[in-house]
mmCIF file of C-alpha atoms and ligand atoms in Angstrom:
data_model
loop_
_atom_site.group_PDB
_atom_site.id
_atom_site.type_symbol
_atom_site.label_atom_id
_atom_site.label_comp_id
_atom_site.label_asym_id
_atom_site.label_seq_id
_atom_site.Cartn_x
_atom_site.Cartn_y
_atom_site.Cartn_z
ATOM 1 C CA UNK A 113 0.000 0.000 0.000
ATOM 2 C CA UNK A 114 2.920 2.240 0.673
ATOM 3 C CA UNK A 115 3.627 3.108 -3.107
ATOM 4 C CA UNK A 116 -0.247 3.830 -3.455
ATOM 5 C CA UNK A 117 0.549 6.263 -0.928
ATOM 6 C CA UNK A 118 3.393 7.606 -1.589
ATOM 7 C CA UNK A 119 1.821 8.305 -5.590
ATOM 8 C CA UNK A 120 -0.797 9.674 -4.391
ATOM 9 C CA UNK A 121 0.559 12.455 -1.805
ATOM 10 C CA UNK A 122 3.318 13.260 -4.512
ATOM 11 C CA UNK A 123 0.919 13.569 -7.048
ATOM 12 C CA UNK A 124 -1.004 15.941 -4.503
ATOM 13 C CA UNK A 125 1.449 17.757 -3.456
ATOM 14 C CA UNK A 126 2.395 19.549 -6.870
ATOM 15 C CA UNK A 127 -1.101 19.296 -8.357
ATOM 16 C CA UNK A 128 -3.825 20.626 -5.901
ATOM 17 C CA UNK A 129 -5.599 23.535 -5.943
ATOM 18 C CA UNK A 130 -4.960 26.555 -3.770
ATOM 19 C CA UNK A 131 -8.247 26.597 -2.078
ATOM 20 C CA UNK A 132 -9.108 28.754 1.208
ATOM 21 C CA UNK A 133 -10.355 25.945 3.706
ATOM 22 C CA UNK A 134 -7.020 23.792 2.888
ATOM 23 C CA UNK A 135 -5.088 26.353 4.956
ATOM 24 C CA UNK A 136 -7.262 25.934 7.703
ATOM 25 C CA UNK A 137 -7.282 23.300 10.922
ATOM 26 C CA UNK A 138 -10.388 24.913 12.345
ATOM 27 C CA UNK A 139 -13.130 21.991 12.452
ATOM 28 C CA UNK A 140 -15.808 24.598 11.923
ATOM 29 C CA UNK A 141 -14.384 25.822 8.784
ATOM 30 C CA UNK A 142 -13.698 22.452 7.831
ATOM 31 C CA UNK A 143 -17.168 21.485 8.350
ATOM 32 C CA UNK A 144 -19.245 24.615 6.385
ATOM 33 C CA UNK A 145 -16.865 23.830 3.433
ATOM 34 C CA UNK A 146 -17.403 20.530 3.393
ATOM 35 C CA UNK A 147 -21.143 20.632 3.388
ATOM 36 C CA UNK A 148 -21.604 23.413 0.927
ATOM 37 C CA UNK A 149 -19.286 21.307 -1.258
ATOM 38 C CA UNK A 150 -21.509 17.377 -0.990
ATOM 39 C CA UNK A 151 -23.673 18.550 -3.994
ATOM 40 C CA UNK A 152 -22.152 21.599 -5.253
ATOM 41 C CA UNK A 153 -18.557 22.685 -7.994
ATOM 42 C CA UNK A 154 -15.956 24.217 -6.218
ATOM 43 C CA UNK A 155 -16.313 27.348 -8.029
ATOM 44 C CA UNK A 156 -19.803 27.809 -7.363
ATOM 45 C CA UNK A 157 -19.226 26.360 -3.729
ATOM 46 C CA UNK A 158 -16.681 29.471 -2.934
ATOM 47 C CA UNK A 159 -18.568 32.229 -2.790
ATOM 48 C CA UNK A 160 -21.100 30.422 -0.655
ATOM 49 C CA UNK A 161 -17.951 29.736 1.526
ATOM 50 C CA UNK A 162 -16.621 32.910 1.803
ATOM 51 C CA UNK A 163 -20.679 34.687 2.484
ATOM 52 C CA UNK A 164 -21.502 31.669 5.326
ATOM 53 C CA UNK A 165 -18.580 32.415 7.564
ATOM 54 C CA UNK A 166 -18.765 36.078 6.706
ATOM 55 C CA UNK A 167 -22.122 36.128 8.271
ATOM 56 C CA UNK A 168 -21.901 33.358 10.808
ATOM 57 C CA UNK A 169 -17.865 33.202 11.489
ATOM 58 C CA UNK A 170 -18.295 30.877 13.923
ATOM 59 C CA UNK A 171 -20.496 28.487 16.137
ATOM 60 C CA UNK A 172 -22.141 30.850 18.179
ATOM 61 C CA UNK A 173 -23.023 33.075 15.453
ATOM 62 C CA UNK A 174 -24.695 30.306 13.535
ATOM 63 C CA UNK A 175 -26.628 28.905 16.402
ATOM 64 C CA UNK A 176 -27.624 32.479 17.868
ATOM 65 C CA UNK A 177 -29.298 33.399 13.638
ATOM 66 C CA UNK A 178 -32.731 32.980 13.111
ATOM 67 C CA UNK A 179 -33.236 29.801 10.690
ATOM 68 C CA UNK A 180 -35.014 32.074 7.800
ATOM 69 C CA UNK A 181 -31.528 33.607 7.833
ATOM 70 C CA UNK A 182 -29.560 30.410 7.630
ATOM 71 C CA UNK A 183 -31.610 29.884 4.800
ATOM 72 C CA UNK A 184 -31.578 33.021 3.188
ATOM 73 C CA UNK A 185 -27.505 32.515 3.116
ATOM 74 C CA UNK A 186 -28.050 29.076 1.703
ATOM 75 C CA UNK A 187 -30.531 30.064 -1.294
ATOM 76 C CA UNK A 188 -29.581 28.877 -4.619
ATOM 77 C CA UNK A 189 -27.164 25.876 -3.622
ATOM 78 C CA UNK A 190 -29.984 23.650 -3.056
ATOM 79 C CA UNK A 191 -30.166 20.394 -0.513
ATOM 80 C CA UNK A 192 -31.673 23.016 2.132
ATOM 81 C CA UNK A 193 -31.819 20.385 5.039
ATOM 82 C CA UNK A 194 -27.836 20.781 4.826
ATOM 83 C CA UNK A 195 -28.659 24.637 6.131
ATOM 84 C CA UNK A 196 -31.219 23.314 8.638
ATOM 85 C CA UNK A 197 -28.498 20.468 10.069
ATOM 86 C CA UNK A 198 -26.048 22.977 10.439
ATOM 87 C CA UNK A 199 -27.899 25.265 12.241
ATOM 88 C CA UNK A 200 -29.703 22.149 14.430
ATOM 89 C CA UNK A 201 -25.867 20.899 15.324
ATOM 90 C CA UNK A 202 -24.493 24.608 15.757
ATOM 91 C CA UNK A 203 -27.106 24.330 18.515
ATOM 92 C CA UNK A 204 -26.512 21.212 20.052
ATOM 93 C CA UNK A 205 -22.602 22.647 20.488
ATOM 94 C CA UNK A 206 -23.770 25.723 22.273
ATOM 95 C CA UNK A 207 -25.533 23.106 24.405
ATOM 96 C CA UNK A 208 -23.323 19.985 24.947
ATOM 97 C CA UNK A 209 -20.312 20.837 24.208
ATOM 98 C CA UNK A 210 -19.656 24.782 24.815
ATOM 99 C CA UNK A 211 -19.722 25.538 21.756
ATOM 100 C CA UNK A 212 -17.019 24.318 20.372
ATOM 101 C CA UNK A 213 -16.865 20.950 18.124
ATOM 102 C CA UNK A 214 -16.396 17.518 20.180
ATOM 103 C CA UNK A 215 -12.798 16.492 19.466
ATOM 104 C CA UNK A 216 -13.115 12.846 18.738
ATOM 105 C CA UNK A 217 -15.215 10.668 15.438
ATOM 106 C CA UNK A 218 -17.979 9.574 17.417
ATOM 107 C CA UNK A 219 -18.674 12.829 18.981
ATOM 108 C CA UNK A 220 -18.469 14.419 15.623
ATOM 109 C CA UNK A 221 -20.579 11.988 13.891
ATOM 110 C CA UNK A 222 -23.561 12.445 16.672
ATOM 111 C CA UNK A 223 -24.267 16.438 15.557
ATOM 112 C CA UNK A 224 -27.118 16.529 13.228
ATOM 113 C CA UNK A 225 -26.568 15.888 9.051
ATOM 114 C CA UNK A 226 -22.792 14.388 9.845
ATOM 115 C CA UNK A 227 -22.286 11.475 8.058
ATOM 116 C CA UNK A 228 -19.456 9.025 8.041
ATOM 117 C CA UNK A 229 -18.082 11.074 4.918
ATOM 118 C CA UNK A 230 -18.043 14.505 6.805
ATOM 119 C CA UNK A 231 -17.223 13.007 10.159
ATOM 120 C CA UNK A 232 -14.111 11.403 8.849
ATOM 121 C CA UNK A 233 -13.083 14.493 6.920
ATOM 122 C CA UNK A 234 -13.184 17.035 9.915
ATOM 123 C CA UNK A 235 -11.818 14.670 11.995
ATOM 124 C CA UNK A 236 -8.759 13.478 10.055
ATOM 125 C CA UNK A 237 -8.285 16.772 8.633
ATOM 126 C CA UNK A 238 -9.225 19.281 11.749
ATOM 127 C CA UNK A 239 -8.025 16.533 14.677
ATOM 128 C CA UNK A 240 -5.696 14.743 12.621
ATOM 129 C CA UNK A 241 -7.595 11.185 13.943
ATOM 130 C CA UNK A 242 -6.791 8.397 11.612
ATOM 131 C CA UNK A 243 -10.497 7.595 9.710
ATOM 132 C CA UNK A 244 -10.824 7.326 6.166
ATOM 133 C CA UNK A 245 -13.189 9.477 3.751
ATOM 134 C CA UNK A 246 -15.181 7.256 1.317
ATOM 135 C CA UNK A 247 -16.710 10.061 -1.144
ATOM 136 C CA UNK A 248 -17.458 9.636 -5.072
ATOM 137 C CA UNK A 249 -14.447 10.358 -5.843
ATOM 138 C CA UNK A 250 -12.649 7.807 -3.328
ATOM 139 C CA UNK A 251 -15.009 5.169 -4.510
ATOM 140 C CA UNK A 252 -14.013 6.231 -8.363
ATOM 141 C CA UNK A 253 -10.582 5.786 -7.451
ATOM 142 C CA UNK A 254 -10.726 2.505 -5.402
ATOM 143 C CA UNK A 255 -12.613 0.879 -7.907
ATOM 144 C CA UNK A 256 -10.375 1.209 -10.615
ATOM 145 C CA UNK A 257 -7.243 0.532 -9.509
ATOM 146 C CA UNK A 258 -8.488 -2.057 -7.490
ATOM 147 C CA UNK A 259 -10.785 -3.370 -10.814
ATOM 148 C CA UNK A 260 -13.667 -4.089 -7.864
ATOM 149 C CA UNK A 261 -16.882 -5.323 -9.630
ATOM 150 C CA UNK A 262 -18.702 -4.800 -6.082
ATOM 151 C CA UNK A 263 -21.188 -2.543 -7.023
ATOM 152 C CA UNK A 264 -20.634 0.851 -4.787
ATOM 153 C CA UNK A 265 -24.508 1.320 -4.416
ATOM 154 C CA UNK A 266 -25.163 -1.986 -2.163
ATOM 155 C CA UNK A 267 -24.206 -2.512 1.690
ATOM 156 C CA UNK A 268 -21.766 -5.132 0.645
ATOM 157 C CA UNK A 269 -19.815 -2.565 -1.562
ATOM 158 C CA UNK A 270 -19.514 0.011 0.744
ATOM 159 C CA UNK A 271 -18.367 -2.303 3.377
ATOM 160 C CA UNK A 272 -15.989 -3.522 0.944
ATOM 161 C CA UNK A 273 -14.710 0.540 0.175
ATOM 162 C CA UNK A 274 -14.052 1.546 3.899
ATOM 163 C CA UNK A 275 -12.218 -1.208 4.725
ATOM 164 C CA UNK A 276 -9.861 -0.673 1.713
ATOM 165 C CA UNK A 277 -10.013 2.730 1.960
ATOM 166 C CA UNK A 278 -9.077 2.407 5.792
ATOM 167 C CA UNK A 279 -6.861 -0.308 5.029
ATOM 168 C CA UNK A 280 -4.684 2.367 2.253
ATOM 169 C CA UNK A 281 -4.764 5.156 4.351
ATOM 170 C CA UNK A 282 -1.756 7.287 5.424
ATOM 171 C CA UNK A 283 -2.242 6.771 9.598
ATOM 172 C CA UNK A 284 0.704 9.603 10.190
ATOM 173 C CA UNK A 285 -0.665 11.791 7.825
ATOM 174 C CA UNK A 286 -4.714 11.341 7.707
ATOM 175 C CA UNK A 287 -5.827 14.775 7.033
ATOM 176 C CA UNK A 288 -3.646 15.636 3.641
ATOM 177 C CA UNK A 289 -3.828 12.001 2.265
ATOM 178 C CA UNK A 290 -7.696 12.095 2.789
ATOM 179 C CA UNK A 291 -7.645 14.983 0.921
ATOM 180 C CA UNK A 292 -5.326 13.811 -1.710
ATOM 181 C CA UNK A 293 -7.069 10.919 -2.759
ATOM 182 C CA UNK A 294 -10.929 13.212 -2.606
ATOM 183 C CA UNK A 295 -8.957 15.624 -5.270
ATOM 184 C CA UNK A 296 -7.049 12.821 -7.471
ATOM 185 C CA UNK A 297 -10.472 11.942 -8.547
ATOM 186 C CA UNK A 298 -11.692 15.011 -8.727
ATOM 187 C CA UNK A 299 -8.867 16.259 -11.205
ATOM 188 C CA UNK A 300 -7.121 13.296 -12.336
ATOM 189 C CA UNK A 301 -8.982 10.003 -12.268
ATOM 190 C CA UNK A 302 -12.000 11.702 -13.778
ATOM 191 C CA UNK A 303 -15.337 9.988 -14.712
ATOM 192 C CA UNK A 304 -15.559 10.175 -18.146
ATOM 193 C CA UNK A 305 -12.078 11.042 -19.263
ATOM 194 C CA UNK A 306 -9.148 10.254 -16.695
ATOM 195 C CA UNK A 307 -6.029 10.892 -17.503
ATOM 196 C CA UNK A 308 -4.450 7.670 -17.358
ATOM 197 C CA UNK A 309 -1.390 8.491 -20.244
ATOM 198 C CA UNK A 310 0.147 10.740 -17.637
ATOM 199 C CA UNK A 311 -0.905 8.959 -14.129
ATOM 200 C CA UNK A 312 1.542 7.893 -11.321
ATOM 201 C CA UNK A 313 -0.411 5.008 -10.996
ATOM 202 C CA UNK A 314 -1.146 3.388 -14.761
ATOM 203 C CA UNK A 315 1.048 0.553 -13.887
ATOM 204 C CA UNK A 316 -0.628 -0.304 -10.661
ATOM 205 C CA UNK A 317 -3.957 0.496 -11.882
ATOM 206 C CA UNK A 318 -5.421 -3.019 -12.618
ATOM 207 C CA UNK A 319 -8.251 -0.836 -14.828
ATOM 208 C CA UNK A 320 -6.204 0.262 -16.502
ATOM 209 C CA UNK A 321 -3.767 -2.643 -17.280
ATOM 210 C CA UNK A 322 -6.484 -4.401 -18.299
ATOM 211 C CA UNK A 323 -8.413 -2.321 -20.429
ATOM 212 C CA UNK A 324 -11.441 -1.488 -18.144
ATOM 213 C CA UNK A 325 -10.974 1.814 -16.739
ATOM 214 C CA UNK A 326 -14.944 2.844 -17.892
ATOM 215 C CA UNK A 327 -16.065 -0.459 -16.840
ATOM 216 C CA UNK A 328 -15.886 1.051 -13.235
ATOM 217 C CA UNK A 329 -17.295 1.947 -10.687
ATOM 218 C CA UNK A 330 -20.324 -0.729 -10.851
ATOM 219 C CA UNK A 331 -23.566 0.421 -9.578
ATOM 220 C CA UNK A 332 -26.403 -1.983 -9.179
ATOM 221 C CA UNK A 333 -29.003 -0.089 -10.206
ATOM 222 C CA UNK A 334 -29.890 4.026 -11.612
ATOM 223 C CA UNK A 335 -31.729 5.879 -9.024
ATOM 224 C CA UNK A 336 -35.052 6.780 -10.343
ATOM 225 C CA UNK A 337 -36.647 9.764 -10.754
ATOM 226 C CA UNK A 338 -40.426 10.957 -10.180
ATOM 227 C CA UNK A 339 -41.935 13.594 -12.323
ATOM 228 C CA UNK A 340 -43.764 16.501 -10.724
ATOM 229 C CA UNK A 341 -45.590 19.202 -12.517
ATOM 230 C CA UNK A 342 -45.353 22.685 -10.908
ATOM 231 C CA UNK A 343 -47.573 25.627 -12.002
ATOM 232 C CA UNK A 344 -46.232 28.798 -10.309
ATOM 233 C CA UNK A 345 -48.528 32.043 -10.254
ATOM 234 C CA UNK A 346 -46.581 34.940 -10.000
ATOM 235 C CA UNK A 347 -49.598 37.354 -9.350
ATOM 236 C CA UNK A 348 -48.391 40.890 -8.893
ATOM 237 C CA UNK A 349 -50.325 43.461 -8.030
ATOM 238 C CA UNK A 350 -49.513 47.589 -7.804
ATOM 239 C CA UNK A 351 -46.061 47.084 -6.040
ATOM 240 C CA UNK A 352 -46.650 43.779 -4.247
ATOM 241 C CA UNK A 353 -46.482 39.997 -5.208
ATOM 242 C CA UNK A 354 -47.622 37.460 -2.925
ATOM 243 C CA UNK A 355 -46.009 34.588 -1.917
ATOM 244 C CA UNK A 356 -46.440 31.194 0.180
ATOM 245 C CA UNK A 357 -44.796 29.450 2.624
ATOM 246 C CA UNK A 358 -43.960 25.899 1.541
ATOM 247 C CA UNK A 359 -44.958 22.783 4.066
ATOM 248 C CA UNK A 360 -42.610 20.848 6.332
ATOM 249 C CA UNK A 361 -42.918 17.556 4.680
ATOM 250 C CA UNK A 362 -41.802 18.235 0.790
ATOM 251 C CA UNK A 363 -38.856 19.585 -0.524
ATOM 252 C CA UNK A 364 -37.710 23.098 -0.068
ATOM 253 C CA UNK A 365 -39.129 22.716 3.387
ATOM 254 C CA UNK A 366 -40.172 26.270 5.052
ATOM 255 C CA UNK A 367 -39.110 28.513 1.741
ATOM 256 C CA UNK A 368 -41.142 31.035 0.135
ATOM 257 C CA UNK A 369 -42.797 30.213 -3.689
ATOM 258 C CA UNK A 370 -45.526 32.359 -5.537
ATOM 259 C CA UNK A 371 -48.807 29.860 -5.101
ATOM 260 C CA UNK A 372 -48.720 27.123 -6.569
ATOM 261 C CA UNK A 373 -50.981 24.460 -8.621
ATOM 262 C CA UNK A 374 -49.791 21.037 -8.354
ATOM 263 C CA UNK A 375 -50.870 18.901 -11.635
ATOM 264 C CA UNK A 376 -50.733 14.993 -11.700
ATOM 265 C CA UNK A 377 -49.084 15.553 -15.249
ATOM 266 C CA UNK A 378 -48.890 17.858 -17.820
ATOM 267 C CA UNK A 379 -51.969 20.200 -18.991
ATOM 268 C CA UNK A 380 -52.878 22.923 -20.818
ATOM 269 C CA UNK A 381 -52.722 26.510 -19.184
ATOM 270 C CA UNK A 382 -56.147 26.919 -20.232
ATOM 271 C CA UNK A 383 -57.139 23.583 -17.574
ATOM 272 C CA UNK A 384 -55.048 25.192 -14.802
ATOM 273 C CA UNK A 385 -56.813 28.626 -15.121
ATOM 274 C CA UNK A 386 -60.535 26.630 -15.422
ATOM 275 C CA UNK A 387 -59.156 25.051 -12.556
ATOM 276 C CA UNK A 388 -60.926 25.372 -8.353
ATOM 277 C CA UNK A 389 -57.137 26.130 -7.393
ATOM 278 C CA UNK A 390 -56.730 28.945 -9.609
ATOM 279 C CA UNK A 391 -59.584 30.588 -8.237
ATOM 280 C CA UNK A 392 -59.076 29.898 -5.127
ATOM 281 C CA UNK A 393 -55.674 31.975 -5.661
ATOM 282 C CA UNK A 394 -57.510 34.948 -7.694
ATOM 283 C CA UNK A 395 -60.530 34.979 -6.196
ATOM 284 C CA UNK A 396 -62.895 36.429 -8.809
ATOM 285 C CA UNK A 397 -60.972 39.295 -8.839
ATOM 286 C CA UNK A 398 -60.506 40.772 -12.106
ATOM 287 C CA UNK A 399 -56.664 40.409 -13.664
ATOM 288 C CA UNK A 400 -54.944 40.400 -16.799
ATOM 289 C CA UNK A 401 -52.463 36.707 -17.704
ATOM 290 C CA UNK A 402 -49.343 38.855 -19.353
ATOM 291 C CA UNK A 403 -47.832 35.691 -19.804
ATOM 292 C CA UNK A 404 -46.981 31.844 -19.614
ATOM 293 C CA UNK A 405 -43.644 30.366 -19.624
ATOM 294 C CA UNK A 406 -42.579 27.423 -21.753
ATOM 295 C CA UNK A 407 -42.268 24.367 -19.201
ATOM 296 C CA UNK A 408 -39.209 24.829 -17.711
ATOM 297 C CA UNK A 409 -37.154 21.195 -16.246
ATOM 298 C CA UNK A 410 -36.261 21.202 -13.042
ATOM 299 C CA UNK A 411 -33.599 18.506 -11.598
ATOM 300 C CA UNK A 412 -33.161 17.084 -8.111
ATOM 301 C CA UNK A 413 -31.589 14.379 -6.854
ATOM 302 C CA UNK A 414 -34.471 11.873 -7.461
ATOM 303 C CA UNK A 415 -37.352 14.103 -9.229
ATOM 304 C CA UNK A 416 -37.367 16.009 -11.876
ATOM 305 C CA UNK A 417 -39.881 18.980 -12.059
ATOM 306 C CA UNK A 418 -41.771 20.499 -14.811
ATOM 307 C CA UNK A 419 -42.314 24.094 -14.130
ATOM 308 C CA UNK A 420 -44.604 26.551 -16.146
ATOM 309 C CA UNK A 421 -44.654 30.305 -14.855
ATOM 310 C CA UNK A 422 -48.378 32.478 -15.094
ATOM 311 C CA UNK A 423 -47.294 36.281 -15.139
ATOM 312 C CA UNK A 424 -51.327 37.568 -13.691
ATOM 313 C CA UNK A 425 -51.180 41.207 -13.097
ATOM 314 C CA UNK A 426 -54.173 41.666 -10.749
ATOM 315 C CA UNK A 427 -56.978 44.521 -10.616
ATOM 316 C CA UNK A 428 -58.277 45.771 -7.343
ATOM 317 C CA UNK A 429 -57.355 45.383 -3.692
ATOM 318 C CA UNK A 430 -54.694 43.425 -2.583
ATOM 319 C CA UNK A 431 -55.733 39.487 -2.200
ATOM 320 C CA UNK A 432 -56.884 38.439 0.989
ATOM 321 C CA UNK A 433 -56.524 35.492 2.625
ATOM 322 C CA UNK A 434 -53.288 32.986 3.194
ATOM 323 C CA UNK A 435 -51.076 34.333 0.915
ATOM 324 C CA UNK A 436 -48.603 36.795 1.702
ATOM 325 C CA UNK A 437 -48.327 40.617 -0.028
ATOM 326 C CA UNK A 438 -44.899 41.604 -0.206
ATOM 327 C CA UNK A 439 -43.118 44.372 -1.451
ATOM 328 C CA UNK A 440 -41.291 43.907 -4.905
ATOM 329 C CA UNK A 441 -38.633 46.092 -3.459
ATOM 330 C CA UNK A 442 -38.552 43.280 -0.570
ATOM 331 C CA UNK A 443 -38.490 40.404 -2.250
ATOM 332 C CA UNK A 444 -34.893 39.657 -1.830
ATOM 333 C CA UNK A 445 -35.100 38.993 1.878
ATOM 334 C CA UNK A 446 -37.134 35.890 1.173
ATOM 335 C CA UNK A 447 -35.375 33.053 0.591
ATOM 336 C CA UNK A 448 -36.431 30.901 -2.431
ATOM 337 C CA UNK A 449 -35.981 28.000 -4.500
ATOM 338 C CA UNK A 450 -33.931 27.878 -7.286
ATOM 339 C CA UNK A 451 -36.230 28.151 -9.730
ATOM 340 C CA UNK A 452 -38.370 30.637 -8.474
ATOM 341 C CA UNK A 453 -34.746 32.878 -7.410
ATOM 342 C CA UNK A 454 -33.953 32.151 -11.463
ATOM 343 C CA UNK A 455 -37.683 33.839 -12.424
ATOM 344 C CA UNK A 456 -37.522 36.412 -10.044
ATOM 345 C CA UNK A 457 -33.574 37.524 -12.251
ATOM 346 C CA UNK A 458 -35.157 37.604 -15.275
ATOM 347 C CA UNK A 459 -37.504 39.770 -13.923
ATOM 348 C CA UNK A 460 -35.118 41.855 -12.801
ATOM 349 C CA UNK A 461 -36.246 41.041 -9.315
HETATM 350 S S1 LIG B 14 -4.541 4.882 -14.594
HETATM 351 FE FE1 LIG B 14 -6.368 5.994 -15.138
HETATM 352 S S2 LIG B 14 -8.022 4.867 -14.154
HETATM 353 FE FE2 LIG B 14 -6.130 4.223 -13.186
HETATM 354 S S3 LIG B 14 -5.907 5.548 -11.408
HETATM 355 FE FE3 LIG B 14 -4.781 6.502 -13.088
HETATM 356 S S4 LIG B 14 -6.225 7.904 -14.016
HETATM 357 FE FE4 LIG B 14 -7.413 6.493 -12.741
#
């Protein structure tokens, strides 16, 4: 294992990037940057970074903010119940553990939305305690120049994964080979085209020796997806909109939307606006439709949502009732979901 090693820590060593949390030990750092970065690019990730622990720069700060404003930070990268774990274990610090973060792996991986992939990375990185990181990545990696046909998706293979991932892992030096072998795949031993004609490792790689390298990883199965069909009413009236607060059990839990008219599949605007919904929203009151979006796709992690947009400028007094007026000049301080944040832009909103 030691030349595995030893390849991949060179290899690190003169290709990473220069990244702002790598200069860090602080587990708290460690931790926002590796949640904003489970689902999200680096590039994309970094301003996030950089606005998060501008605004809440440390434990306290985070668990002291109301949740709206955890979420307000958050808008845009998506995977919300990230912002809501954070804020639930920034909590549980100020309470257990005086607000700082526990010190050992099992301590770590009790706080709320810490997995065995983020536990491992704070603690190996920020405590310098010897536990493996298993990401995409690592399991990219593994497979390949291993040649494992266990697929990664199944108990079995990720049993198989730690224990070779444990089993490879620099013990002196957790932290940096961790993150060596998480950026390897993420630069190097890359999904679709890795560069294998200039890799430390061809002539270990048993993928690669035998001709196989896009045979792996295996998966067992493609996650499915369900289809959802979202009609948003952006009603606007003088200088208000009106918005909604979404449920607790869907996703974007507890963000803001323009109303909304759920269809079982795809319809006509003209059977949404004939619709009981639709005038439940309007209310007989008289308004003009200055517009209706082509359908729009969507993607999360396991649906994918049609969304159609109804631009109703409305006559009269503002709406009664559950939905909430507010200001276009206020709209900002709401936070959204994606798709709705995208609308609002090209409204100039
Ligand atoms: S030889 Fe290719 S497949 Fe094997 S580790 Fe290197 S980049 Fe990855």
């Amino acid at each position: 294992m030691e030349e595995y090693r030893k390849a991949l820590t060179g290899w690190y060593n003169h290709s990473k990037r220069e990244l702002p949390w790598r200069e860090s030990r602080d587990p708290y750092t460690i931790w926002v940057s590796e949640v904003i970065l489970q689902q999200t690019r680096v590039q994309q990730g970094m301003e996030y970074y950089h606005n998060f622990l501008f605004r809440f720069p440390d434990i306290p700060a985070l668990a002291m903010a109301p949740e709206e404003e955890v979420l307000k930070v958050w808008q845009g990268l998506g995977y919300y119940s990230r912002a809501r774990n954070m804020h639930h274990a920034a909590k549980t610090m100020m309470k257990e553990h005086g607000g700082k973060f526990p010190a050992d792996y099992s301590g770590i991986r009790s706080l709320k939305g810490i997995g065995d992939y983020t536990a491992a990375a704070i603690a190996s990185i920020a405590f310098h305690h010897p536990y493996a990181v298993v990401d995409g990545n690592v399991f990219r990696v593994l497979s390949r120049l291993f040649a494992i046909s266990t697929p990664i998706d199944t108990s079995i293979g990720k049993k198989e994964f730690y224990a070779l991932a444990q089993a490879l892992l620099d013990v002196d030096n957790p932290g940096e080979f961790n993150q060596a072998i998480m950026e390897f795949g993420a630069l190097h031993c890359l999904p679709a085209q890795p560069l294998c004609g200039e890799c430390p490792l061809s002539r270990r790689c048993l993928a690669f020796t035998t001709g196989s390298v896009t045979d792996f990883p295996k998966k067992s199965k493609q996650a499915k997806q369900k289809a959802r069909f979202f009609n948003y009413l952006y009603v606007h009236q003088s200088d208000h909109l009106f918005l909604e607060k979404r449920g607790e059990k869907d996703i974007w839990r507890n963000l803001y939307q323009f109303p909304l008219i759920e269809t079982p599949g795809s319809v006509a605007p003209e059977t949404v606006m004939g619709s009981p919904e639709w005038e439940k929203i309007v209310q007989s009151q008289q308004f003009i439709l200055e517009s209706v979006s082509p359908e729009k796709i969507h993607l999360l992690t396991h649906q994918r949502l049609h969304i159609r947009f109804y631009r109703i400028k409305l006559e009269g007094n503002i709406l009664p009732g559950r939905l909430i007026p507010v200001k276009l000049t206020e709209i900002s301080s709401y936070a959204v979901p994606k798709p709705v944040e995208n609308f609002l832009l090209e409204m100039g909103q």
